[in-house]
PDB file of C-alpha atoms and ligand atoms in Angstrom:
ATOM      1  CA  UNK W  22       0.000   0.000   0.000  1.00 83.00           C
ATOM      2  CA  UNK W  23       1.114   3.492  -0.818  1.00 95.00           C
ATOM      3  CA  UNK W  24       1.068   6.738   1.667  1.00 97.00           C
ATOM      4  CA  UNK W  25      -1.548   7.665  -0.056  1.00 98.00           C
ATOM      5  CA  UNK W  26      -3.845   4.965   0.115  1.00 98.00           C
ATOM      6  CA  UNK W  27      -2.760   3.912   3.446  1.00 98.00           C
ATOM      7  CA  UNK W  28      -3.963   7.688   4.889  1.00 98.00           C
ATOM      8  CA  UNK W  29      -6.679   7.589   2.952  1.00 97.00           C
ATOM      9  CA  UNK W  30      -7.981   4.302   4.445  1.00 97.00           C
ATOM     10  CA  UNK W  31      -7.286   5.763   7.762  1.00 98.00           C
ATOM     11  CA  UNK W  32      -8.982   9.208   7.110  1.00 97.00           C
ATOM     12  CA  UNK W  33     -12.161   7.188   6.217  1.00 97.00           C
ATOM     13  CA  UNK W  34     -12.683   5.814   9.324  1.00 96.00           C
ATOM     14  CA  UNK W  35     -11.855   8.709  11.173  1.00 98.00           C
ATOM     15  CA  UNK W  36     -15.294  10.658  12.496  1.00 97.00           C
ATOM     16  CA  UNK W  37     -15.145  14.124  11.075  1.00 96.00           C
ATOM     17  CA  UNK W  38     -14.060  15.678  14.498  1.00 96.00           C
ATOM     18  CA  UNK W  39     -10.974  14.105  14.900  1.00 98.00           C
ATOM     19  CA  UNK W  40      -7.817  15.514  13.258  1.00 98.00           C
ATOM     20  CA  UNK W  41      -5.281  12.932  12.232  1.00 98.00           C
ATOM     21  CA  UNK W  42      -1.403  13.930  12.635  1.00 98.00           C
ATOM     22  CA  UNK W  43       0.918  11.865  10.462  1.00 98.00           C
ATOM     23  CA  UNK W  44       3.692  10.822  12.274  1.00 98.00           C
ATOM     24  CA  UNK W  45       6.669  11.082  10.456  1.00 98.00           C
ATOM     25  CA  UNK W  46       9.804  10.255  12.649  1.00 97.00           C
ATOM     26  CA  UNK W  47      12.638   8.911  11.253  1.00 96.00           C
ATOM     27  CA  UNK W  48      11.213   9.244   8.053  1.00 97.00           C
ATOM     28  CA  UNK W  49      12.766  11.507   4.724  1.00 97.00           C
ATOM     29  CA  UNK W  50      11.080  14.624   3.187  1.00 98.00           C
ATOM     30  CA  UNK W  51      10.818  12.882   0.098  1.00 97.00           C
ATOM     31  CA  UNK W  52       8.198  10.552   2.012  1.00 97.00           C
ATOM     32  CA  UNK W  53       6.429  13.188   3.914  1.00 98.00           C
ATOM     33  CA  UNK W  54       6.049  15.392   0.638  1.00 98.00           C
ATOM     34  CA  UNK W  55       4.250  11.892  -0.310  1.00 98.00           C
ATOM     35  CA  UNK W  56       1.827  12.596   2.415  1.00 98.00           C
ATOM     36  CA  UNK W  57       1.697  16.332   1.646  1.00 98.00           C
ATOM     37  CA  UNK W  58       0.839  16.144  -1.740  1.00 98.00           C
ATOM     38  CA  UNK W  59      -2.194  13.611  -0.998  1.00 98.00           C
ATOM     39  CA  UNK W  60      -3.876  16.677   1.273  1.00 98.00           C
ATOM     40  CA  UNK W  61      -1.967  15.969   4.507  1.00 98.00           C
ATOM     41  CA  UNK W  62      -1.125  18.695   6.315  1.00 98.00           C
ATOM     42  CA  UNK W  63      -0.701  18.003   9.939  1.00 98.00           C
ATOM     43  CA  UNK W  64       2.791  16.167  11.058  1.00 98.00           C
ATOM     44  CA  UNK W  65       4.131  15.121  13.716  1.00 98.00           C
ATOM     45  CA  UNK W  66       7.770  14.703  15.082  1.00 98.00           C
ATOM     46  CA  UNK W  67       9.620  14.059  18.690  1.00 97.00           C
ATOM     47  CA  UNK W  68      13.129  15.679  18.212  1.00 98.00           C
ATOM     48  CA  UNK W  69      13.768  19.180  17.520  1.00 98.00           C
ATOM     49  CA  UNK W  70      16.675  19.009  15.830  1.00 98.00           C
ATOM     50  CA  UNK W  71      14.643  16.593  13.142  1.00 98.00           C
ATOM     51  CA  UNK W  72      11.763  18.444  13.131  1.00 98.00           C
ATOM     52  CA  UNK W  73      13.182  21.617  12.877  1.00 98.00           C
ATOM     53  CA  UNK W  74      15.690  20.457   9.797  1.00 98.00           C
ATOM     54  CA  UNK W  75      12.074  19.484   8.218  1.00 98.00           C
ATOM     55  CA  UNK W  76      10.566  22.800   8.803  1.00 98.00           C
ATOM     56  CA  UNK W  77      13.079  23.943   6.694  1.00 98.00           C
ATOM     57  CA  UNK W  78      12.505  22.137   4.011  1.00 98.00           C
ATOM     58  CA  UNK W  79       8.889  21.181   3.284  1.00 98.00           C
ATOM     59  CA  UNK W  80       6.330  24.048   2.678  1.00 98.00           C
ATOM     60  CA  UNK W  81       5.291  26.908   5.125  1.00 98.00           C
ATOM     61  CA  UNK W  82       1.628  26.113   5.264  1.00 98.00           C
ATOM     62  CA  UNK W  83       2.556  22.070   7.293  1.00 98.00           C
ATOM     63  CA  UNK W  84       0.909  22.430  10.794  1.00 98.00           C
ATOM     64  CA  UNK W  85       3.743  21.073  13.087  1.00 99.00           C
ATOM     65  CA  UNK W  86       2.983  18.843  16.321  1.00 98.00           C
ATOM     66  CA  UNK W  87       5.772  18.467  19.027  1.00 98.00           C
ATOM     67  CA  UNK W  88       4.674  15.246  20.092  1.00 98.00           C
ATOM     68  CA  UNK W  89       8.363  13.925  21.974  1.00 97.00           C
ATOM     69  CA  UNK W  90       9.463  14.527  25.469  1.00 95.00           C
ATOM     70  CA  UNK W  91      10.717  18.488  25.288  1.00 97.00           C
ATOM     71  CA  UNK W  92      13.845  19.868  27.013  1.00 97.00           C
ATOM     72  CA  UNK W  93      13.724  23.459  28.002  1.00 98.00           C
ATOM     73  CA  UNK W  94      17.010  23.935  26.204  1.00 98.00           C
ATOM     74  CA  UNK W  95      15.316  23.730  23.294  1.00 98.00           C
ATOM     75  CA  UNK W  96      12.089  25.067  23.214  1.00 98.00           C
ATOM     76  CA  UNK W  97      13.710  28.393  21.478  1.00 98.00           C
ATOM     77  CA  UNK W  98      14.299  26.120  18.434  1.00 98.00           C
ATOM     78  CA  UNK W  99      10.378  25.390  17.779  1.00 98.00           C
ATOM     79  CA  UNK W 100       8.760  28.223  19.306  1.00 98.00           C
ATOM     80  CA  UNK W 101       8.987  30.605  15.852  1.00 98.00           C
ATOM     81  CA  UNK W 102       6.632  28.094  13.911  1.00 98.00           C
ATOM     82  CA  UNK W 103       5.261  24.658  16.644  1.00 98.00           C
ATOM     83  CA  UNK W 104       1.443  24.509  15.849  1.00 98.00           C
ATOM     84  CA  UNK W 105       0.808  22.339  18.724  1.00 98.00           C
ATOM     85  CA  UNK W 106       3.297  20.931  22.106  1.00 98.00           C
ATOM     86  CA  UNK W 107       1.447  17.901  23.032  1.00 98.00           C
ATOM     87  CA  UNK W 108       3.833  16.809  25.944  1.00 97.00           C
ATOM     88  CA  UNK W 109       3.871  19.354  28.215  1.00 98.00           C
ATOM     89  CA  UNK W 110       4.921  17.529  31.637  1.00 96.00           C
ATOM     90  CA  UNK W 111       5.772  20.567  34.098  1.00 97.00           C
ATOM     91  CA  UNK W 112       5.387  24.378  35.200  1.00 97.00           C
ATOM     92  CA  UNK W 113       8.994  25.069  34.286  1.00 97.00           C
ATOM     93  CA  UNK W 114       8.574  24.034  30.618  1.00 98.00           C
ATOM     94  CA  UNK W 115       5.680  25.885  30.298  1.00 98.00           C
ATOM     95  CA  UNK W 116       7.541  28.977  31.846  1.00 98.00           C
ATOM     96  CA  UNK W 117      10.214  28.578  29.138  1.00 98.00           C
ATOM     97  CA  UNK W 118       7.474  27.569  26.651  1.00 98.00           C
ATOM     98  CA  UNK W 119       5.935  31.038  27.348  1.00 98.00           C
ATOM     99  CA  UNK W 120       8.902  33.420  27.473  1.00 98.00           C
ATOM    100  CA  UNK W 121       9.858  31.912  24.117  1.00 98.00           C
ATOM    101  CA  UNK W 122       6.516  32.556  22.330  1.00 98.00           C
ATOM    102  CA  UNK W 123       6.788  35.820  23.552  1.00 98.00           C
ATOM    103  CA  UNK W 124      10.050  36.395  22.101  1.00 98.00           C
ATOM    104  CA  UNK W 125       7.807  35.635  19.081  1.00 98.00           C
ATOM    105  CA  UNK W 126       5.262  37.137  19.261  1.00 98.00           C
ATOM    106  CA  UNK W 127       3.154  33.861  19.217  1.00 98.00           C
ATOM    107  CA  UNK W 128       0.316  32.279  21.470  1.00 98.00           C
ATOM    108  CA  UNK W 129       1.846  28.801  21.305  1.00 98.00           C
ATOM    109  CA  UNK W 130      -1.240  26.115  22.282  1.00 98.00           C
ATOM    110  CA  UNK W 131       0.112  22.774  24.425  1.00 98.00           C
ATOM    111  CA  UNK W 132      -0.977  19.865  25.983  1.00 98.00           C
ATOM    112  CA  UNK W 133      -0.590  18.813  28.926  1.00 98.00           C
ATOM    113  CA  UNK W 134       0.422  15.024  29.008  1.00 98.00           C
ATOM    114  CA  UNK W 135      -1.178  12.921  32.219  1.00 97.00           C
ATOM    115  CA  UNK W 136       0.315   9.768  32.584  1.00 95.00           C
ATOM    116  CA  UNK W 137      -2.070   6.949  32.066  1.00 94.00           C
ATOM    117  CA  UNK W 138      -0.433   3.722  31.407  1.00 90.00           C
ATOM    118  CA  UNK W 139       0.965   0.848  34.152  1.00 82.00           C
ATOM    119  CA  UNK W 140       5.263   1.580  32.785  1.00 78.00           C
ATOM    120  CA  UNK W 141       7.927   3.011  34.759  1.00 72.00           C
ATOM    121  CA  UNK W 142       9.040   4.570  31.000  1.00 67.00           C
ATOM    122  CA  UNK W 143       6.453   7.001  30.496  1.00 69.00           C
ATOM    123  CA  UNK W 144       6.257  10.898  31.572  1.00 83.00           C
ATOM    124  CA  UNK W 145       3.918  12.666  32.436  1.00 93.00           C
ATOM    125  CA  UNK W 146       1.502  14.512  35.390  1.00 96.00           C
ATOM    126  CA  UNK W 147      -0.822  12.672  37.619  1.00 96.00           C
ATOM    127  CA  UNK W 148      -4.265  14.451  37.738  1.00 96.00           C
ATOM    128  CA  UNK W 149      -3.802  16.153  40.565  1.00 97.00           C
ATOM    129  CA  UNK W 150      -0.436  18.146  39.392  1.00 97.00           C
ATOM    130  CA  UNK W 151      -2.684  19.011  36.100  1.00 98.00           C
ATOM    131  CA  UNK W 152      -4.721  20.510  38.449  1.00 98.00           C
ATOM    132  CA  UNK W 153      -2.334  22.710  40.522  1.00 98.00           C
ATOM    133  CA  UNK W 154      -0.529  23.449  37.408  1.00 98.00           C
ATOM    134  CA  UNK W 155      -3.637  24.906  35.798  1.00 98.00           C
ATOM    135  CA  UNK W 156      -4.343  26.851  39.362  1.00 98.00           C
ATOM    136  CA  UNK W 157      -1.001  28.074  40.168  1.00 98.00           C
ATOM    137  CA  UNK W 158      -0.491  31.888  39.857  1.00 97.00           C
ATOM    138  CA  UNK W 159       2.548  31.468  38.050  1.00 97.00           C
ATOM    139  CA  UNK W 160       0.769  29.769  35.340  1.00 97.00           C
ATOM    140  CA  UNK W 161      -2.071  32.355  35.457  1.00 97.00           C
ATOM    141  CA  UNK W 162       0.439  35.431  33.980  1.00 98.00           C
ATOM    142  CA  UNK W 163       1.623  33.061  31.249  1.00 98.00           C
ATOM    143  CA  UNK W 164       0.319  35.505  28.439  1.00 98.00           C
ATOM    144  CA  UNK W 165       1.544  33.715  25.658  1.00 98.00           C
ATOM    145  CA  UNK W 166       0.751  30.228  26.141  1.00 98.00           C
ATOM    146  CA  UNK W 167      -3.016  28.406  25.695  1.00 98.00           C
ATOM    147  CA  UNK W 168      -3.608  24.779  26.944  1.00 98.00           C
ATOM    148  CA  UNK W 169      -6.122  23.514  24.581  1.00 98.00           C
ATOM    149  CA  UNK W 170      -6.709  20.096  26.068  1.00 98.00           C
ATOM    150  CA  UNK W 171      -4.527  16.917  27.297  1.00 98.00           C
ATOM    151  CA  UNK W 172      -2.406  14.475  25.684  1.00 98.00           C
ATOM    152  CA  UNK W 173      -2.193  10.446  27.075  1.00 97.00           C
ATOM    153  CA  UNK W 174      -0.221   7.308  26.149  1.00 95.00           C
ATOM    154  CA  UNK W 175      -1.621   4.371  27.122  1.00 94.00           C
ATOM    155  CA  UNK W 176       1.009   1.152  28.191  1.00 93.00           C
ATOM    156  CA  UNK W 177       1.740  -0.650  25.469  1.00 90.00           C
ATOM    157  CA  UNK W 178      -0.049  -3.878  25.719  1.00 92.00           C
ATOM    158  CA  UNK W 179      -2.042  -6.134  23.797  1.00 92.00           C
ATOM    159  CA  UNK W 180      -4.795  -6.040  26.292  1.00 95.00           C
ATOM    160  CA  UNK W 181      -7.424  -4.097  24.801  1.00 96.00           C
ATOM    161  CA  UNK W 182      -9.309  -3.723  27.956  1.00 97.00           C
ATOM    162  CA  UNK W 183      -6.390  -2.166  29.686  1.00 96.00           C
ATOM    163  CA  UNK W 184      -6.130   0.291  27.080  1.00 97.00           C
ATOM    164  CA  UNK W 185      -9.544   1.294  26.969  1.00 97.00           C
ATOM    165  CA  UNK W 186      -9.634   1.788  30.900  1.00 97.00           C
ATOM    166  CA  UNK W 187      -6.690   3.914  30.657  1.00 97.00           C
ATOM    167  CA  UNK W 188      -8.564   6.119  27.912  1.00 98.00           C
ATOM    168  CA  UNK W 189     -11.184   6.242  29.234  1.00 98.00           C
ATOM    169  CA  UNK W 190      -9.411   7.200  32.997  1.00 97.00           C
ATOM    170  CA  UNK W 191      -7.976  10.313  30.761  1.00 98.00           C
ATOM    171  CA  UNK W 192     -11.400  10.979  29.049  1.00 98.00           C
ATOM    172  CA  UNK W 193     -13.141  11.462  32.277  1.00 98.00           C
ATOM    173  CA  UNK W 194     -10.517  14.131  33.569  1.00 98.00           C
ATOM    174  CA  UNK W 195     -10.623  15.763  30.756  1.00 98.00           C
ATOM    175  CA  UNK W 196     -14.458  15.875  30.875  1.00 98.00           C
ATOM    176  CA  UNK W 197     -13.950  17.012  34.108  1.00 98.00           C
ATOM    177  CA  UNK W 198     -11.556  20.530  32.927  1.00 98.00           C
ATOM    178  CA  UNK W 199     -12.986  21.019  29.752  1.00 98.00           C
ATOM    179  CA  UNK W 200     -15.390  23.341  30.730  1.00 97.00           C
ATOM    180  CA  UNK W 201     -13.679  25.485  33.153  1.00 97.00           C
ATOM    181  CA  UNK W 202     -10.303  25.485  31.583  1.00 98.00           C
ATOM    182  CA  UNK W 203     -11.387  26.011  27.901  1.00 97.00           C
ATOM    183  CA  UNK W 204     -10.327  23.064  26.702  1.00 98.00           C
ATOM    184  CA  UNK W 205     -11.244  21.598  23.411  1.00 98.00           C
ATOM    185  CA  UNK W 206      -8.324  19.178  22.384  1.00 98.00           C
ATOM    186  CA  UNK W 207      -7.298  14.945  23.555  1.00 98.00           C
ATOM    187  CA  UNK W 208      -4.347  13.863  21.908  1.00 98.00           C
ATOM    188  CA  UNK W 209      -4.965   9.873  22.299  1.00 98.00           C
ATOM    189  CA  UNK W 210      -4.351   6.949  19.653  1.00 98.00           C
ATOM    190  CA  UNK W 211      -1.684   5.804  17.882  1.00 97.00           C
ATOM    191  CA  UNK W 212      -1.291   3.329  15.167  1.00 97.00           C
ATOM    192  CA  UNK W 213      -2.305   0.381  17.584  1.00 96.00           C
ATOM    193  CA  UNK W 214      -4.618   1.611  19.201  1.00 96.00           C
ATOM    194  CA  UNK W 215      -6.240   4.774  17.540  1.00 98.00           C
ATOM    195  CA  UNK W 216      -9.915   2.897  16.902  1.00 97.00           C
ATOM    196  CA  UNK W 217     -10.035   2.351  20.929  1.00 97.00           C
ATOM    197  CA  UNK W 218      -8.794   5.922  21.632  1.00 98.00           C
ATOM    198  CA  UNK W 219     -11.528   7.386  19.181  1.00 98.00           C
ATOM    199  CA  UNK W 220     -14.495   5.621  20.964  1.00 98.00           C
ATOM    200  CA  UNK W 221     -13.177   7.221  24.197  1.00 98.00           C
ATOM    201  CA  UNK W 222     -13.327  10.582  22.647  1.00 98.00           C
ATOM    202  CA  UNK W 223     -10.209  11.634  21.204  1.00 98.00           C
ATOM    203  CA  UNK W 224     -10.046  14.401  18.843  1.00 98.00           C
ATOM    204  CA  UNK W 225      -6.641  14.046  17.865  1.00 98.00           C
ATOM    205  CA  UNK W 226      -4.598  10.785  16.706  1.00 98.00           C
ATOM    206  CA  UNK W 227      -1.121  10.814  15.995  1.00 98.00           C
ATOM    207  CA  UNK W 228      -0.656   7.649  13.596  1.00 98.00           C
ATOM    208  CA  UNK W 229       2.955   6.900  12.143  1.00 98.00           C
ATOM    209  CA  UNK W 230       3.475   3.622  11.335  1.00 97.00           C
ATOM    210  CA  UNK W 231       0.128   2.843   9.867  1.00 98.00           C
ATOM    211  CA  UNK W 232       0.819   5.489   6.961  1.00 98.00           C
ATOM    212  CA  UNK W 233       4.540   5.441   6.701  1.00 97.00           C
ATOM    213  CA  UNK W 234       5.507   1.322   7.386  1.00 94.00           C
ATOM    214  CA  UNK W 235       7.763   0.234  10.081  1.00 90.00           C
ATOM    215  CA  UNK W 236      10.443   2.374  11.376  1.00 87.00           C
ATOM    216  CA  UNK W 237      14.397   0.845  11.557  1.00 75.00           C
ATOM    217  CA  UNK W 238      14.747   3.089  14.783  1.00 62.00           C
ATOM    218  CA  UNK W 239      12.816   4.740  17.399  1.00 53.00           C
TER     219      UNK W 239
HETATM  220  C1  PLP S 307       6.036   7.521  17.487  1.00 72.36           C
HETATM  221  C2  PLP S 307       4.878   8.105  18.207  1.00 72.36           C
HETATM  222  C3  PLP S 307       3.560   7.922  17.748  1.00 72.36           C
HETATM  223  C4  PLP S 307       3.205   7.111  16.517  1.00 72.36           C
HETATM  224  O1  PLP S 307       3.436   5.751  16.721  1.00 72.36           O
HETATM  225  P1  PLP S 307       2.929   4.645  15.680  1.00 72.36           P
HETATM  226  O2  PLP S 307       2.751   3.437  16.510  1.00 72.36           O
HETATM  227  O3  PLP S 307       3.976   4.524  14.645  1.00 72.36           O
HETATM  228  O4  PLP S 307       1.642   5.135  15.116  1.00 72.36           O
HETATM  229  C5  PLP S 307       2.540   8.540  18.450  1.00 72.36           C
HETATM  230  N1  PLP S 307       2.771   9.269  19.549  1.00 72.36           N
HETATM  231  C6  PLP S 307       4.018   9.472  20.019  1.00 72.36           C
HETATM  232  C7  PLP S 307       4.201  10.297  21.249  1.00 72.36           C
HETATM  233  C8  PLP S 307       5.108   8.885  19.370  1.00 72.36           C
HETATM  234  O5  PLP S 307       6.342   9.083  19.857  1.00 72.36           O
END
């Protein structure tokens, strides 16, 4: 199957609500301009340096998606074109996160990731540092950031149960902030597991090796 068909097979069983981000990791321009030319125009990466070097080079109107762990060192990197941070895991990245978009002029939008799954591996905040986060007065004079919703991972299982409990764990929080915090975004689903995380409400799936093949690394 070609990029093409594969993301439009996937696009056709997406509801109309949910955006789908093509992962494209490890993966050349030449591929990703595959994608681009078939209508794709949301991407997602999880290194700067990479993502950056392919900001570069593809054209200006790609919507890019920090999807990786971020280091405050370099935030400055992204912060002149990111579209969307979907890992945001504490108060001093989204300090940094801030004073950079300011530098720029920008409102940059994040997530904030909660951690969901049952692995040692994975980062994130529990619930209740969301909360204090989204409370705290420092976060309250952040001018030039906007939290538009929350970002999971579930544990990396083939127990579909345990997936769909930790989904639906996330779902319910988010359900729970949406309201007062503005929230509109839930970054949950990946090429495993993206037909689970879209009956437990996610509006955003980030899908990489279902449209690109297997990666050699990563
Ligand atoms: C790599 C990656 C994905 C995509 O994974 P696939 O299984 O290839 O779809 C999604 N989310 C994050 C955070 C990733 O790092």
């Amino acid at each position: 199957m070609s990029i093409k068909q594969n993301l439009e097979t996937i696009k056709e069983s997406l509801p109309g609500n949910v955006t789908l981000i093509a992962v494209s990791k490890t993966k050349p321009v030449q591929e990703i301009m595959e994608a681009y030319d078939a209508g794709q125009r949301d991407f997602g990466e999880n290194k700067v340096q990479e993502m950056t070097d392919k900001w570069e080079q593809m054209p200006t109107d790609v919507l890019w998606h920090m999807i990786g762990h971020l280091q405050r060192n370099k935030v400055k990197y992204i912060a002149p074109y990111v579209h969307l941070i979907h890992a945001v895991d504490s108060l001093k990245l989204l300090k940094e996160i801030n004073k950079q978009a300011q530098k720029n002029n920008r409102i940059i939008n994040c997530l904030l990731q909660v951690y969901i799954a049952k692995e040692e591996t994975k980062f994130g905040l529990e619930p209740e540092e969301v909360t204090q986060i989204l409370e705290s007065d420092d976060f309250k004079s952040f001018k030039h950031i906007r939290i538009t919703g929350l970002m999971g991972m579930a544990t990396f299982t083939q127990n579909s149960s345990q997936i769909e409990r930790e989904f639906q764990f996330l779902k319910s929080f988010f359900d729970q902030l949406k309201h007062k915090y503005g929230m509109s975004a839930l970054s949950i689903g990946m090429s495993g597991d993206y037909h689970l995380a879209i009956k437990h409400g996610s509006t955003l799936v980030r899908i990489g090796s279902a449209i690109f093949g297997e990666r050699n690394y990563n």
